[in-house]
PDB file of C-alpha atoms in Angstrom:
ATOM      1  CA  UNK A 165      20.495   3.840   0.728  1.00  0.00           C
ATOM      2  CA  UNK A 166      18.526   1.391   3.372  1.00  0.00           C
ATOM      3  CA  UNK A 167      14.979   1.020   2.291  1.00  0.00           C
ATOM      4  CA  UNK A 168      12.260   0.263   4.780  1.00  0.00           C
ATOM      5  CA  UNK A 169      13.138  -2.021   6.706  1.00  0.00           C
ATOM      6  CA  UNK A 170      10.639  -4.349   9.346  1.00  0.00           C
ATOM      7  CA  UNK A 171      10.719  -6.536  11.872  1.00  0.00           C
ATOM      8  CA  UNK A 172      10.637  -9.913  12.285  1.00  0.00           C
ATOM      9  CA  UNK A 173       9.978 -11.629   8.923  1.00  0.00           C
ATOM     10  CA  UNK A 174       7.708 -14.289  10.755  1.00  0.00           C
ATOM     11  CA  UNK A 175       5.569 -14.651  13.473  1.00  0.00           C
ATOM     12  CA  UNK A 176       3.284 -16.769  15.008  1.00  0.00           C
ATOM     13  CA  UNK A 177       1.170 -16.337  18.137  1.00  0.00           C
ATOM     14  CA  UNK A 178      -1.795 -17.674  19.995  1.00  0.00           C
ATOM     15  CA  UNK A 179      -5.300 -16.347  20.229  1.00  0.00           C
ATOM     16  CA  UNK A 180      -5.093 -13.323  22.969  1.00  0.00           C
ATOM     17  CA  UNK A 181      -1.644 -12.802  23.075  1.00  0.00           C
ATOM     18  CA  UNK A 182      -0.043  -9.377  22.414  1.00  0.00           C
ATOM     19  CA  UNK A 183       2.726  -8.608  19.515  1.00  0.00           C
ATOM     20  CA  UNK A 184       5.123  -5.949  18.334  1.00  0.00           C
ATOM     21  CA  UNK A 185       5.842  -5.098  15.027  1.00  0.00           C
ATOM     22  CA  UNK A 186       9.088  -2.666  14.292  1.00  0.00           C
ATOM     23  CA  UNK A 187       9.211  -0.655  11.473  1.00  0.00           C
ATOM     24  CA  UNK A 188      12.225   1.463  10.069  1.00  0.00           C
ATOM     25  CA  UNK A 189      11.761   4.065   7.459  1.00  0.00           C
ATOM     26  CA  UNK A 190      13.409   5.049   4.572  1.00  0.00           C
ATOM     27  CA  UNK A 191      16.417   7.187   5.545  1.00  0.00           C
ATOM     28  CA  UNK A 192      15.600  10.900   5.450  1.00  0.00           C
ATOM     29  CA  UNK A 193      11.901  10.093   5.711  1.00  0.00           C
ATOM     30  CA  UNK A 194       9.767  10.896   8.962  1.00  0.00           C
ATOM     31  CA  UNK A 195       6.277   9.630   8.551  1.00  0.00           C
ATOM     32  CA  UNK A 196       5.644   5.665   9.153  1.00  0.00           C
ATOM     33  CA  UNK A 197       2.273   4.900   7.889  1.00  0.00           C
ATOM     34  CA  UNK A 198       0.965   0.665   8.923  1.00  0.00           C
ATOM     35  CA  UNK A 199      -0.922  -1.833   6.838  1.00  0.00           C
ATOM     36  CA  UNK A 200      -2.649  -4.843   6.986  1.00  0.00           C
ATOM     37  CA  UNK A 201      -2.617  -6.853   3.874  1.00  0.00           C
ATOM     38  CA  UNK A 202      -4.914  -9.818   4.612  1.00  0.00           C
ATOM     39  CA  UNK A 203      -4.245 -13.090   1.707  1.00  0.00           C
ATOM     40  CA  UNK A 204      -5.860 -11.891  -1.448  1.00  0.00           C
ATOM     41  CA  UNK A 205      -6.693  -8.486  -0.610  1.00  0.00           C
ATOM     42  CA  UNK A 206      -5.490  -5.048  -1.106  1.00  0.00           C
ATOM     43  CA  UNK A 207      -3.455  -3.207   1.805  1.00  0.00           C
ATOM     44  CA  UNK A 208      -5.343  -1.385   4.133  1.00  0.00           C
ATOM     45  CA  UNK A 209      -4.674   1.559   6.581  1.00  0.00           C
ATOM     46  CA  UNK A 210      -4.458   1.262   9.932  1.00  0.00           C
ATOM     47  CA  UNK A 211      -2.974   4.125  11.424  1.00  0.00           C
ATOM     48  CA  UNK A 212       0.199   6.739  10.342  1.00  0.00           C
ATOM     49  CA  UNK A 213       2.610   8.387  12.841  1.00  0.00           C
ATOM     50  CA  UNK A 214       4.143  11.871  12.438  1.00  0.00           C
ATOM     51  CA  UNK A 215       5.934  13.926  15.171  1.00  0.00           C
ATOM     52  CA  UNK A 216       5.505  10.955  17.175  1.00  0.00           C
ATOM     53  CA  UNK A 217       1.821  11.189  17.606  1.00  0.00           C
ATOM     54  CA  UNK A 218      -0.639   9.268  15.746  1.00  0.00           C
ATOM     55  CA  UNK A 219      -2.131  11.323  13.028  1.00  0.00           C
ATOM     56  CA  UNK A 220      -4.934   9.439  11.694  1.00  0.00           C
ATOM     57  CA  UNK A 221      -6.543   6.309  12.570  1.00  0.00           C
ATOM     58  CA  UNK A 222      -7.815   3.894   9.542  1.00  0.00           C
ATOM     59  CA  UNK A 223     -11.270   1.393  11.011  1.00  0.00           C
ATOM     60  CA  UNK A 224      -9.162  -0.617  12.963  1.00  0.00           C
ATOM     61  CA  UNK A 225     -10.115  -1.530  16.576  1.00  0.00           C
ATOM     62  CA  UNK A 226      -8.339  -0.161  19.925  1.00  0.00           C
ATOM     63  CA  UNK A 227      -5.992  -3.564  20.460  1.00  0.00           C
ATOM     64  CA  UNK A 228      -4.253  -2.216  17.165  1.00  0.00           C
ATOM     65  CA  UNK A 229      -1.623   0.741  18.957  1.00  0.00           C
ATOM     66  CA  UNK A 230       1.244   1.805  17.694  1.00  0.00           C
ATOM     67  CA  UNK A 231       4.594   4.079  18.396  1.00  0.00           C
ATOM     68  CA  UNK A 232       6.923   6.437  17.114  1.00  0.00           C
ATOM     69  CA  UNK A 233      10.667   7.358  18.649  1.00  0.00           C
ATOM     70  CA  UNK A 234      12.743  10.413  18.014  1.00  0.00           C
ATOM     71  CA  UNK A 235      14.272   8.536  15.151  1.00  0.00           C
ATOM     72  CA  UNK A 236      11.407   8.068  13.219  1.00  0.00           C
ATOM     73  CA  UNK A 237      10.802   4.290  13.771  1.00  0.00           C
ATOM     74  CA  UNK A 238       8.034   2.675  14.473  1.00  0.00           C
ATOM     75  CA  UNK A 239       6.021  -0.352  16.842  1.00  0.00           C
ATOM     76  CA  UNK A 240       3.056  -1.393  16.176  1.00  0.00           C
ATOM     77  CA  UNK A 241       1.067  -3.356  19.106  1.00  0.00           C
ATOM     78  CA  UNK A 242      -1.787  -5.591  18.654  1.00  0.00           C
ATOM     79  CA  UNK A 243      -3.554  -7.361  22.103  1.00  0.00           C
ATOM     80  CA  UNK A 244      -5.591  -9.693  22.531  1.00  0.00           C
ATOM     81  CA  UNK A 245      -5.031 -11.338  18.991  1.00  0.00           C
ATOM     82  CA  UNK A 246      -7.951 -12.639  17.471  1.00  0.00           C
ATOM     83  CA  UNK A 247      -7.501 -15.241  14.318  1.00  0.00           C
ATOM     84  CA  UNK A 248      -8.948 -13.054  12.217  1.00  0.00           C
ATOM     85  CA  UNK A 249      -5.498 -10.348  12.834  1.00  0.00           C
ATOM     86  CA  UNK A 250      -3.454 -12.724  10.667  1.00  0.00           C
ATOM     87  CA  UNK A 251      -2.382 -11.081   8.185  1.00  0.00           C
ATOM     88  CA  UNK A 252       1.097  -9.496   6.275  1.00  0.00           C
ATOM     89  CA  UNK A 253       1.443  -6.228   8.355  1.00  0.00           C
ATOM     90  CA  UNK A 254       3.230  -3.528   6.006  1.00  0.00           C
ATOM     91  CA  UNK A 255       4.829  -0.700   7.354  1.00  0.00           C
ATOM     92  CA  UNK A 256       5.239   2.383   4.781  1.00  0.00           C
ATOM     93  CA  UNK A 257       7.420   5.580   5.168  1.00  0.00           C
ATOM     94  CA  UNK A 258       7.418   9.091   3.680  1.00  0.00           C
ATOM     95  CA  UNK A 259       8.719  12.763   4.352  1.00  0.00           C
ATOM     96  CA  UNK A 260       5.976  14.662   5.246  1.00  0.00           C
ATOM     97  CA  UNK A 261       8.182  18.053   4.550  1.00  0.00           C
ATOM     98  CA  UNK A 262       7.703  17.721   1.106  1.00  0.00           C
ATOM     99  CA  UNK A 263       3.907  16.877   1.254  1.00  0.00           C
ATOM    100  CA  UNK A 264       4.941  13.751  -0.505  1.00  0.00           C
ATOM    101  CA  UNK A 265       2.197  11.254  -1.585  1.00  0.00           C
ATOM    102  CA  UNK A 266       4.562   9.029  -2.174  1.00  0.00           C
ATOM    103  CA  UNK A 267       4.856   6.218   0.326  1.00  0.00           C
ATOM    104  CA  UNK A 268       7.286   3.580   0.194  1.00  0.00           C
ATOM    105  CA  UNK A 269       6.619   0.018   2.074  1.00  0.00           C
ATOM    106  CA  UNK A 270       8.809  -2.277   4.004  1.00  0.00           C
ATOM    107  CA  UNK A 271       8.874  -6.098   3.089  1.00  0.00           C
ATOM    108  CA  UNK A 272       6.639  -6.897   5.784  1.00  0.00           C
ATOM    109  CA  UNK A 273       5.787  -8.983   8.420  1.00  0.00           C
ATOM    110  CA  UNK A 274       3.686 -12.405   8.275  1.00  0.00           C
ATOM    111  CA  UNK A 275       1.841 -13.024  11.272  1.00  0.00           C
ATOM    112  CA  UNK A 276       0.120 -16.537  12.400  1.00  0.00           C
ATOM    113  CA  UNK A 277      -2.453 -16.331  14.742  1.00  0.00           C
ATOM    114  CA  UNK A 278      -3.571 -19.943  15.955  1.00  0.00           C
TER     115      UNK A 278
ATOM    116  CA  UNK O 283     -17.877   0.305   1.216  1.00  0.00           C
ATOM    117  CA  UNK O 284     -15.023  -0.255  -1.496  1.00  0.00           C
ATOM    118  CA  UNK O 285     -14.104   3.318  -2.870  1.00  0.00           C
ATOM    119  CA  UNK O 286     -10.787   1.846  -5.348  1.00  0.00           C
ATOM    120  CA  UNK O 287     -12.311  -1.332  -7.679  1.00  0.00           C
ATOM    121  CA  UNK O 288     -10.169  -3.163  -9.920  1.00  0.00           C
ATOM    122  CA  UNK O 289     -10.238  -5.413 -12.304  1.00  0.00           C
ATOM    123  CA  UNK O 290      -9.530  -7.991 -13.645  1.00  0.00           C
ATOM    124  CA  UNK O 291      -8.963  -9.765 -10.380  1.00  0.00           C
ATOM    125  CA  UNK O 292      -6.279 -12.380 -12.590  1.00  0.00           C
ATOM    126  CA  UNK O 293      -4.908 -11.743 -15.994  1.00  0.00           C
ATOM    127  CA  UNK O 294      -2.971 -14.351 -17.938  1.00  0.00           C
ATOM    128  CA  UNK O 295      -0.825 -12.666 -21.123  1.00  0.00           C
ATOM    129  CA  UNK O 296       1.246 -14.214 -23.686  1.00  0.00           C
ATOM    130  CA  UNK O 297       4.720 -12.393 -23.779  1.00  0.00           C
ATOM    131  CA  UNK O 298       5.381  -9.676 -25.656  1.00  0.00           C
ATOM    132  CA  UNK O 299       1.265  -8.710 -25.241  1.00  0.00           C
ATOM    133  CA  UNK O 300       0.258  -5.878 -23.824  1.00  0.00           C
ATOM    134  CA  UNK O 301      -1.332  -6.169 -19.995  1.00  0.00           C
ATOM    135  CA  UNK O 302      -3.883  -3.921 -19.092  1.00  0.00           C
ATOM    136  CA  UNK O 303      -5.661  -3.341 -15.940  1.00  0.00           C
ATOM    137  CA  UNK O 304      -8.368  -1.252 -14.681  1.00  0.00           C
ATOM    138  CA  UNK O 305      -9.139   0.719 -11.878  1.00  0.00           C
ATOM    139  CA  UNK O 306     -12.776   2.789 -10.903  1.00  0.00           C
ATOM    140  CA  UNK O 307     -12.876   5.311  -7.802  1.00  0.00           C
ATOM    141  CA  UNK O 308     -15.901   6.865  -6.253  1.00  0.00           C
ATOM    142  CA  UNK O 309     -14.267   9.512  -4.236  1.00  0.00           C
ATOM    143  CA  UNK O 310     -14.058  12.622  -6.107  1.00  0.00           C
ATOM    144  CA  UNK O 311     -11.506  14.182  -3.576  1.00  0.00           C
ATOM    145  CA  UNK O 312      -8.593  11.885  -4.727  1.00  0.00           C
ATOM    146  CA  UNK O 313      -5.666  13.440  -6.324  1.00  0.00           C
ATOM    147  CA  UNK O 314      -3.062  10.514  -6.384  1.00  0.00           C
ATOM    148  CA  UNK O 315      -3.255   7.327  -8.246  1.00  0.00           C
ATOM    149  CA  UNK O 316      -0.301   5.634  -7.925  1.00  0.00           C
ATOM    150  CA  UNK O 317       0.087   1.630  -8.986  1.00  0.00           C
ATOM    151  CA  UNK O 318       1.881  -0.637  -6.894  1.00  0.00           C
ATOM    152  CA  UNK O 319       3.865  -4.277  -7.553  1.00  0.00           C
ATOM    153  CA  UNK O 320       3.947  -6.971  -5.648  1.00  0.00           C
ATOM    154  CA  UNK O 321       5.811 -10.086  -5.878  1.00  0.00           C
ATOM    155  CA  UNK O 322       4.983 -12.744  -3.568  1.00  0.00           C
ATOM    156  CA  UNK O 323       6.063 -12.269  -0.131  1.00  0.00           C
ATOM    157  CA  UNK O 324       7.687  -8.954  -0.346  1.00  0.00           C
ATOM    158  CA  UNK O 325       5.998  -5.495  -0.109  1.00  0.00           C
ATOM    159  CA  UNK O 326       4.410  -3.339  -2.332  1.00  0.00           C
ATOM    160  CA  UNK O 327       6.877  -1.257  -4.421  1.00  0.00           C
ATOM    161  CA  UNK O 328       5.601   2.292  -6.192  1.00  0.00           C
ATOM    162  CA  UNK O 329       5.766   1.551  -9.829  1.00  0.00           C
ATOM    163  CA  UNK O 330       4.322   4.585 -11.194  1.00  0.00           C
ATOM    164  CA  UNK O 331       1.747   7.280 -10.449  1.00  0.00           C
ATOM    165  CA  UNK O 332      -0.221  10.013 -11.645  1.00  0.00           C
ATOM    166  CA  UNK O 333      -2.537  12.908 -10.745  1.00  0.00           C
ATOM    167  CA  UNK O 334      -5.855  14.186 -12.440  1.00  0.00           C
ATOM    168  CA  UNK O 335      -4.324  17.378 -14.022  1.00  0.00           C
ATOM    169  CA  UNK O 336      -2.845  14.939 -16.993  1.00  0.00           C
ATOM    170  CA  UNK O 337      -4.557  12.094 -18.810  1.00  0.00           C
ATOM    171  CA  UNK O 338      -1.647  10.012 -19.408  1.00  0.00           C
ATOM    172  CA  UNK O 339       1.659   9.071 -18.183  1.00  0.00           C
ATOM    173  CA  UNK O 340       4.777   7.143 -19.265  1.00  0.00           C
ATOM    174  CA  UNK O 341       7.643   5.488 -17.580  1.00  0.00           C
ATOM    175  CA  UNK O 342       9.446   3.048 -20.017  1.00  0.00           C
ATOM    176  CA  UNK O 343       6.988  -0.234 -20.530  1.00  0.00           C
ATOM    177  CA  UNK O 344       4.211   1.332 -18.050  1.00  0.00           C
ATOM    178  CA  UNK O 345       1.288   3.711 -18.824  1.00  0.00           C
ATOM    179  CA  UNK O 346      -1.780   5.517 -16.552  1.00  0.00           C
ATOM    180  CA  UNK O 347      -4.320   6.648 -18.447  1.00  0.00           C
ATOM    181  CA  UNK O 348      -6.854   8.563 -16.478  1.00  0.00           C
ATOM    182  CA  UNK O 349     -10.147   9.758 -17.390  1.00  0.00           C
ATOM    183  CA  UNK O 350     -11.553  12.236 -14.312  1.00  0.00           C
ATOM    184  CA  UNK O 351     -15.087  12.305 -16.005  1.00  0.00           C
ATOM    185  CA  UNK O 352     -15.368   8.813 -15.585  1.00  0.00           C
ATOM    186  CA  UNK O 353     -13.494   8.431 -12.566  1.00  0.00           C
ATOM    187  CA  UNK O 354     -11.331   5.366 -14.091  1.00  0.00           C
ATOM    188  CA  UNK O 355      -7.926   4.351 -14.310  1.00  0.00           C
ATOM    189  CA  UNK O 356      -5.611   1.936 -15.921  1.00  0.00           C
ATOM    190  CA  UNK O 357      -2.265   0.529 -16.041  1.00  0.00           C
ATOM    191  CA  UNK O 358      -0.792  -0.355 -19.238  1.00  0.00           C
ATOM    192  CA  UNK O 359       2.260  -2.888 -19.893  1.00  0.00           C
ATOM    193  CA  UNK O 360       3.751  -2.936 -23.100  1.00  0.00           C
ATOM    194  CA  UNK O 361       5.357  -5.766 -24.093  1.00  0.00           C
ATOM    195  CA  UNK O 362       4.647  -7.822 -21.003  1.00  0.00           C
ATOM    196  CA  UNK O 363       7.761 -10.076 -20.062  1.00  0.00           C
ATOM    197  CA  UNK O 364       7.413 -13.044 -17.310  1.00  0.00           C
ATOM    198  CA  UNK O 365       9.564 -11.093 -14.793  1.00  0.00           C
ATOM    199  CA  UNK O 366       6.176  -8.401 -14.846  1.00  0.00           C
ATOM    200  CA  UNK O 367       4.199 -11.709 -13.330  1.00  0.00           C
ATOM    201  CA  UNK O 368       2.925 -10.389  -9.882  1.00  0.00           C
ATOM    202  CA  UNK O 369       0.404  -9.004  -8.218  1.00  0.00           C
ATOM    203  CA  UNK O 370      -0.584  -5.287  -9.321  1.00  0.00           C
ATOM    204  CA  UNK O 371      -2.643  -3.163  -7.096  1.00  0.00           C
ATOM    205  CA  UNK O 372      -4.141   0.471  -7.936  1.00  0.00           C
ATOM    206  CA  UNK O 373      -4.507   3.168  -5.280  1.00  0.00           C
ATOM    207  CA  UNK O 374      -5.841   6.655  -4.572  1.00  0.00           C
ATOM    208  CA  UNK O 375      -5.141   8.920  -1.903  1.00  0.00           C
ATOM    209  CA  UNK O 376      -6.055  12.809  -1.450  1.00  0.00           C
ATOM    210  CA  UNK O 377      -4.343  15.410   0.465  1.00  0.00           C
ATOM    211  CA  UNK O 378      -7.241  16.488   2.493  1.00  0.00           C
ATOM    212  CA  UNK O 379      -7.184  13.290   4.251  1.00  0.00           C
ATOM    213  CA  UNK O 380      -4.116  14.764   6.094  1.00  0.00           C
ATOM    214  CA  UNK O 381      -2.069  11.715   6.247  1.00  0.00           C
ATOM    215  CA  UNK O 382      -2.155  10.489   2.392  1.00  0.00           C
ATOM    216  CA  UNK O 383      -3.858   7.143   3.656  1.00  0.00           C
ATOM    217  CA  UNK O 384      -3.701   4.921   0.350  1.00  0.00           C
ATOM    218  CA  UNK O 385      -7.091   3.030  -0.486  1.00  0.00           C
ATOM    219  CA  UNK O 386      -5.862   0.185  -1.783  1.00  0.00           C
ATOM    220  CA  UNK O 387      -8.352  -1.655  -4.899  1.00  0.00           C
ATOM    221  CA  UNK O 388      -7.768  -6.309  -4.093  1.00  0.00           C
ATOM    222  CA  UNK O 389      -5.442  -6.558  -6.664  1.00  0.00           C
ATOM    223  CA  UNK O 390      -4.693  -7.686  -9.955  1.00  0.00           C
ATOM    224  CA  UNK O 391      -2.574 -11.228 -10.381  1.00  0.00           C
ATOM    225  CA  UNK O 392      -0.865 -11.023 -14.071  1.00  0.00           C
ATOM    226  CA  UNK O 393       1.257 -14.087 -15.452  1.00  0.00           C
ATOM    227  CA  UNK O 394       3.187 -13.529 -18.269  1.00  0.00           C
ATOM    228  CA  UNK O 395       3.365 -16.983 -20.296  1.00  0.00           C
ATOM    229  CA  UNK O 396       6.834 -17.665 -22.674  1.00  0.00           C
TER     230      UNK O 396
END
């Protein structure tokens, strides 16, 4: 059974570029929930997709955007990169039909702003 | 404003010890404390959870023991072995918030010394 699965591993951009993230859940999951994880600090929410729509929005600016497709997967989009947006970007997946809390993450992807 | 804090924010143990590590919420809504592991550059992985209706729970080596009246948490780890050195993070999450959004606490980094 696949776990989460993201990518790419590694990334590295330049101040006011724009990057996409991919995410794949957890087979037989359908909720993709994103992260940032900044060095030496706790995950934090950014925004979760359900149905395709976003269903809640953590304090993250507008440049942060994300997607989901009929399969469940996920993008995440971030313009106009600042330095400050480096970070390990985590991508977690549930099932939403069971009211799970339970959210499982993906390995995650390191991105370099310079 | 911080709603999960943990502590310690490092924990050295000798094997065989037992590891614990605390956790204090603010948000009286929470219903699901789960405690995530993280080895260094992968994702978090669920290691165990709990919800307010019990005051302690036990899967093999790890323990929650929650106290609602205080609004604290902790993970125990009996018998601490060096594959348990990572990074341990609480969390907290309610189902009013819709989505499940985890607040994450910064993190606890344990070593386990031979």
């Amino acid at each position: 059974d696949a776990g989460v699965t993201q990518s790419p591993t590694h990334l590295i951009k330049t101040r006011g570029q724009q990057v996409t993230l991919r995410c794949s859940p957890k087979s037989g999951h359908d909720t993709v929930s994103w992260y940032q994880q900044a060095l030496g600090q706790g995950p934090q929410f950014i925004f979760q997709y359900y149905e395709e729509e976003e269903r809640q929005r953590g304090n993250f600016p507008d440049r942060f955007s994300g997607h989901q497709f009929p399969n469940y997967s996920s993008e995440l989009n971030v313009n106009a990169l600042l330095l400050g947006d480096s970070a390990l970007y985590l991508c977690a997946s549930s099932r939403d039909s069971l009211g799970t809390y339970e959210q499982y993450f993906g390995p995650g992807t390191r991105l370099t702003v310079t | 404003q911080q709603q999960v804090k943990q502590s310690p924010q490092s924990l050295i143990v000798q094997k065989g010890g037992i590891s614990i590590i605390n956790c204090a919420y603010e948000n009286t809504a929470f219903d699901y404390f789960p405690w995530y592991q993280q080895f260094p550059g992968k994702g978090p992985a669920l290691l165990i959870a709990i919800r307010p209706d019990v005051s302690e729970k036990k899967e093999g080596r790890f323990t929650i023991s929650f106290n609602k009246s205080a609004k604290q948490f902790s993970l125990h780890i009996m018998d601490s072995q060096p594959g348990d050195s990572a990074t341990y993070f609480c969390a907290a999450t309610y189902s009013g918030a819709g989505s499940y959004q985890l607040t994450f606490g910064k993190g606890t980094k344990l070593s386990v010394i031979p």
